[in-house]
Coordinates of C-alpha atoms in Angstrom, one line a residue:
M1 CA 84.3 2.7 134.3
N2 CA 81.7 1.1 132.2
R3 CA 79.1 3.8 132.3
R4 CA 75.6 3.5 130.8
Y5 CA 73.6 6.4 129.6
Y6 CA 69.9 7.1 130.0
W7 CA 67.5 10.0 129.4
T8 CA 64.3 11.3 131.1
K9 CA 62.1 14.4 131.0
T10 CA 62.0 16.9 133.8
W11 CA 60.8 20.5 134.4
G12 CA 64.2 22.0 134.4
A13 CA 68.0 21.6 135.0
P14 CA 69.4 19.8 138.0
D15 CA 70.8 21.6 141.0
I16 CA 74.1 20.9 142.7
P17 CA 74.4 17.3 144.0
E18 CA 73.9 18.2 147.6
Y19 CA 70.5 19.6 146.9
D20 CA 69.2 17.3 144.1
A21 CA 68.7 13.7 143.1
L22 CA 67.3 11.6 140.3
A23 CA 63.7 12.4 141.4
L24 CA 60.8 10.1 140.7
S25 CA 57.0 10.2 141.3
H26 CA 56.5 6.5 142.3
E27 CA 58.2 4.1 144.6
G28 CA 57.7 1.3 142.2
T29 CA 59.6 3.2 139.5
R30 CA 62.5 3.8 141.9
Q31 CA 62.6 0.1 142.8
R32 CA 62.6 -1.0 139.2
I33 CA 65.5 1.4 138.4
L34 CA 67.4 0.3 141.5
G35 CA 67.3 -3.2 140.0
Y36 CA 69.7 -2.2 137.2
I37 CA 71.2 1.2 137.8
Q38 CA 74.9 1.3 138.7
P39 CA 77.3 3.9 140.2
G40 CA 78.6 6.3 137.6
D41 CA 75.6 5.8 135.2
I42 CA 74.5 9.1 133.5
I43 CA 71.0 10.3 133.1
V44 CA 70.4 13.2 130.7
Y45 CA 67.6 15.6 131.5
L46 CA 65.3 16.7 128.6
T47 CA 62.9 19.5 129.6
S48 CA 59.3 18.6 129.0
D49 CA 56.7 20.7 127.3
A50 CA 54.6 20.9 130.5
K51 CA 53.3 24.4 131.4
E52 CA 55.2 24.1 134.7
S53 CA 58.5 23.6 133.0
D54 CA 61.2 26.3 133.1
P55 CA 60.1 28.6 130.2
M56 CA 63.7 29.2 129.2
L57 CA 64.3 25.5 128.8
R58 CA 61.0 24.1 127.6
G59 CA 61.6 21.5 124.9
R60 CA 65.4 21.8 125.3
L61 CA 68.3 19.9 126.8
A62 CA 68.6 20.9 130.4
G63 CA 71.4 18.9 132.1
A64 CA 72.6 15.6 133.3
V65 CA 73.4 13.7 136.6
E66 CA 75.7 11.0 137.6
I67 CA 74.5 8.2 140.0
A68 CA 76.4 8.2 143.3
D69 CA 78.6 5.4 144.7
P70 CA 77.1 3.7 146.6
V71 CA 73.6 3.8 145.1
L72 CA 71.4 5.3 147.8
E73 CA 67.7 6.1 148.2
V74 CA 67.0 9.7 149.3
D75 CA 63.9 11.7 150.2
V76 CA 64.0 14.5 147.6
E77 CA 61.6 16.8 149.4
F78 CA 63.9 17.2 152.4
L79 CA 67.2 17.7 150.6
R80 CA 66.6 21.5 151.2
P81 CA 65.3 21.6 154.7
N82 CA 65.4 25.3 155.1
E83 CA 64.0 26.3 151.7
K84 CA 60.4 26.6 150.7
R85 CA 59.6 24.9 147.4
P86 CA 57.3 26.5 144.8
P87 CA 53.6 25.6 145.1
E88 CA 53.6 23.7 141.7
H89 CA 56.0 21.2 143.2
Y90 CA 53.0 19.8 145.2
R91 CA 50.0 18.1 143.8
D92 CA 46.7 20.0 143.5
G93 CA 44.5 17.3 145.0
D94 CA 46.3 16.0 148.1
G95 CA 49.2 18.5 148.4
R96 CA 51.8 15.8 148.3
F97 CA 55.3 16.5 146.9
R98 CA 55.4 15.4 143.3
W99 CA 58.8 13.6 143.3
P100 CA 59.6 12.2 146.8
Y101 CA 61.4 9.1 145.6
G102 CA 65.0 9.9 144.9
I103 CA 68.3 8.2 144.0
A104 CA 71.4 10.0 145.1
V105 CA 73.6 11.7 142.6
S106 CA 77.3 12.6 142.9
R107 CA 77.8 15.1 140.0
T108 CA 75.4 17.3 138.0
W109 CA 75.8 19.4 134.8
V110 CA 73.9 22.0 132.9
F111 CA 74.0 22.3 129.1
I112 CA 75.4 25.6 127.8
E113 CA 73.8 25.8 124.3
Q114 CA 70.3 24.7 125.4
E115 CA 69.7 22.8 122.1
S116 CA 66.4 21.2 121.2
N117 CA 65.6 17.8 122.7
D118 CA 65.3 16.6 119.1
T119 CA 69.0 17.3 118.6
L120 CA 70.0 14.5 121.0
I121 CA 67.0 12.2 121.1
P122 CA 65.1 12.4 117.8
D123 CA 62.3 10.1 118.8
H124 CA 61.8 11.2 122.4
A125 CA 58.2 12.3 121.7
D126 CA 57.3 8.7 120.9
K127 CA 57.5 7.9 124.6
R128 CA 54.7 10.5 125.4
M129 CA 53.9 10.4 129.1
Q130 CA 56.4 7.7 129.8
G131 CA 59.2 10.1 128.8
A132 CA 59.0 11.7 132.2
A133 CA 57.8 8.6 134.1
S134 CA 61.0 6.7 134.0
I135 CA 64.5 6.6 132.5
H136 CA 65.3 5.3 129.0
E137 CA 68.5 3.9 127.6
M138 CA 70.4 6.0 125.0
R139 CA 71.6 4.6 121.7
P140 CA 75.3 4.7 120.8
E141 CA 74.8 7.4 118.2
E142 CA 73.0 9.5 120.8
I143 CA 75.8 9.0 123.3
G144 CA 78.2 10.2 120.6
R145 CA 76.2 13.4 120.1
L146 CA 76.1 14.0 123.9
M147 CA 79.9 13.8 124.2
S148 CA 80.4 16.9 122.0
L149 CA 77.9 19.2 123.7
D150 CA 79.2 22.0 125.9
V151 CA 78.4 21.7 129.6
R152 CA 79.3 23.3 132.9
E153 CA 79.6 21.1 136.0
Q154 CA 77.7 22.4 139.0
V155 CA 79.6 22.6 142.3
K156 CA 78.7 24.1 145.6
G157 CA 80.2 27.6 146.1
G158 CA 82.4 27.5 142.9
A159 CA 82.6 28.0 139.2
T160 CA 83.8 25.4 136.7
A161 CA 85.0 25.7 133.1
K162 CA 82.9 25.1 130.1
L163 CA 83.9 21.8 128.5
P164 CA 82.5 19.3 126.1
F165 CA 80.6 16.7 128.1
Q166 CA 83.2 14.0 127.5
G167 CA 86.0 16.3 128.7
S168 CA 84.1 17.2 131.8
L169 CA 83.5 13.5 132.6
H170 CA 87.3 13.0 132.7
R171 CA 87.8 16.1 134.9
P172 CA 85.6 15.6 138.0
W173 CA 85.5 18.8 140.0
R174 CA 85.4 17.5 143.6
Q175 CA 86.5 19.3 146.7
Q176 CA 88.8 17.1 148.8
A177 CA 88.7 17.1 152.6
G178 CA 91.7 18.3 154.6
M179 CA 94.7 20.4 153.8
R180 CA 95.5 20.8 150.1
K181 CA 98.8 19.1 149.1
A182 CA 101.5 21.1 147.4
A183 CA 101.3 21.0 143.6
N184 CA 104.0 19.2 141.8
V185 CA 103.1 19.6 138.1
N186 CA 105.5 19.4 135.2
P187 CA 105.4 22.4 132.9
G188 CA 103.7 22.2 129.5
T189 CA 101.0 19.7 130.4
H190 CA 97.9 21.7 129.3
L191 CA 96.0 21.2 126.0
Y192 CA 94.4 24.5 125.2
I193 CA 92.3 26.1 122.5
A194 CA 92.4 29.9 122.2
Q195 CA 90.2 32.0 120.0
I196 CA 90.0 35.5 118.5
Y197 CA 87.2 37.2 116.6
D198 CA 88.1 40.1 114.4
A199 CA 87.4 41.5 110.9
H200 CA 88.6 38.2 109.4
G201 CA 86.1 36.1 111.4
L202 CA 86.7 33.5 114.1
T203 CA 90.2 31.9 114.3
F204 CA 91.2 29.1 116.8
K205 CA 94.7 28.3 118.0
V206 CA 95.4 24.8 119.3
G207 CA 98.5 24.2 121.4
S208 CA 100.0 22.7 124.5
G209 CA 101.9 24.1 127.4
K210 CA 101.1 26.5 130.3
V211 CA 97.8 27.9 129.0
A212 CA 97.9 31.3 130.7
D213 CA 101.5 31.9 129.4
R214 CA 100.6 30.8 125.9
V215 CA 97.6 33.2 125.7
D216 CA 99.6 36.0 127.1
E217 CA 102.2 35.4 124.5
L218 CA 99.6 35.5 121.7
N219 CA 98.5 38.9 122.9
R220 CA 102.0 40.3 123.5
Y221 CA 102.0 42.3 120.3
R222 CA 98.2 43.0 120.0
R223 CA 97.5 46.7 120.1
L224 CA 94.7 46.5 122.6
T225 CA 94.7 50.3 123.4
Q226 CA 94.0 50.9 119.7
G227 CA 91.0 48.5 119.6
E228 CA 92.6 45.4 118.2
A229 CA 90.8 42.2 119.2
K230 CA 92.3 40.0 121.9
W231 CA 93.0 36.3 122.1
S232 CA 91.1 34.5 124.9
E233 CA 91.1 30.9 126.3
R234 CA 88.2 28.8 124.9
S235 CA 89.0 25.4 126.5
S236 CA 91.8 23.8 128.4
S237 CA 92.5 20.5 130.0
Q238 CA 95.6 19.4 132.0
F239 CA 97.3 16.0 131.6
A240 CA 99.7 14.2 133.8
T241 CA 102.5 14.3 131.1
V242 CA 103.8 16.5 128.4
A243 CA 103.4 13.6 126.0
G244 CA 99.7 13.4 126.8
A245 CA 99.1 17.1 126.1
R246 CA 101.1 17.0 122.9
A247 CA 99.3 13.9 121.7
A248 CA 96.0 15.5 122.2
E249 CA 97.1 18.7 120.4
D250 CA 98.5 16.7 117.5
F251 CA 95.2 14.8 117.1
I252 CA 93.1 17.9 116.9
L253 CA 95.4 19.6 114.4
F254 CA 95.8 16.5 112.2
E255 CA 92.1 15.8 112.0
A256 CA 91.1 19.4 111.5
K257 CA 93.6 20.0 108.8
K258 CA 92.6 16.8 107.1
A259 CA 89.0 18.2 107.0
G260 CA 90.2 21.4 105.4
Y261 CA 90.3 23.8 108.4
G262 CA 94.0 24.5 108.5
S263 CA 95.4 28.0 107.9
D264 CA 98.3 29.2 105.8
D265 CA 99.1 31.8 108.4
H266 CA 100.2 29.5 111.2
S267 CA 100.5 25.7 111.6
E268 CA 98.4 25.8 114.8
F269 CA 95.6 28.0 113.5
L270 CA 92.2 26.6 112.5
V271 CA 89.6 28.6 110.5
G272 CA 86.1 27.8 109.3
I273 CA 85.5 24.9 111.7
S274 CA 82.2 24.8 113.6
S275 CA 82.0 24.8 117.4
R276 CA 80.3 21.4 117.3
D277 CA 83.0 19.8 115.1
L278 CA 85.8 21.4 117.3
N279 CA 84.1 20.2 120.5
A280 CA 83.9 16.7 119.1
L281 CA 87.7 16.7 118.2
Y282 CA 88.5 18.2 121.6
A283 CA 86.5 15.5 123.5
K284 CA 88.2 12.7 121.5
S285 CA 91.6 14.3 122.0
I286 CA 91.2 14.1 125.8
E287 CA 90.7 10.3 125.5
I288 CA 93.9 10.1 123.4
G289 CA 95.9 12.3 125.8
L290 CA 94.8 10.3 128.8
A291 CA 95.7 7.0 127.1
V292 CA 99.2 8.4 126.4
D293 CA 99.4 9.5 130.1
A294 CA 98.6 6.0 131.2
E295 CA 101.4 4.6 128.9
E296 CA 103.9 7.2 130.1
T297 CA 103.2 6.6 133.8
I298 CA 103.5 2.8 133.7
V299 CA 106.4 1.8 135.9

């Protein structure tokens, strides 16, 4: 999919796709966007400095949405027919809903770290009022920064794992209709990162296999009843093949060790690496693993 990436300013994070849309104030703006927007395009939400904005997010990255396929117009006000909206969602003068003109979305995310808008879009303030009035194309370097940011996809009635944005894009969390088919997954197809924080600081362990079994094995000889720290899963992604998982693992370890983050204690341990750098490697490793999957599954 040839996605394109845009940003806009809102008062807060998006809701689940069933209850939300790319919401706009003017029909003319919606029609202009419909002239070029495509299914799968991503719009990142920066929280504006308006007094009505979510005070916990004001001036920070809020979330992102994916445009639905097919591209559809929706009436945003009535996406929640049985729920009363806050008074500030209506204009003071005429009482009209502020953002009635919507474009349907298929997936939504919230950012975990809630970093400053400046982190992702350094010149966003130059747009002034236009920042919230429409959507604005992102530059390649901004898209690169986006891919390493931690997000959680929003789904109705469920919880999803925290992943770098690029990893989450490759793992759409969509409930399928009908009876669930029996699983037929080869063992050892997970890429995982485990972590432990103790008196020596934060240590990461990168590996592939069945993630729950691997973390249990790491904790087998930890003296938990005596207060020793415990390994926990930080991130995991499942591939179609063992080769895909191993290729992803090898990439992270090779690049991290090349940058000086290897450990003399274990060939799969990393120390001193920042969460941002590790997220960037993890996101890229998913691309590599999926490419190997594709090669392995060609008949």
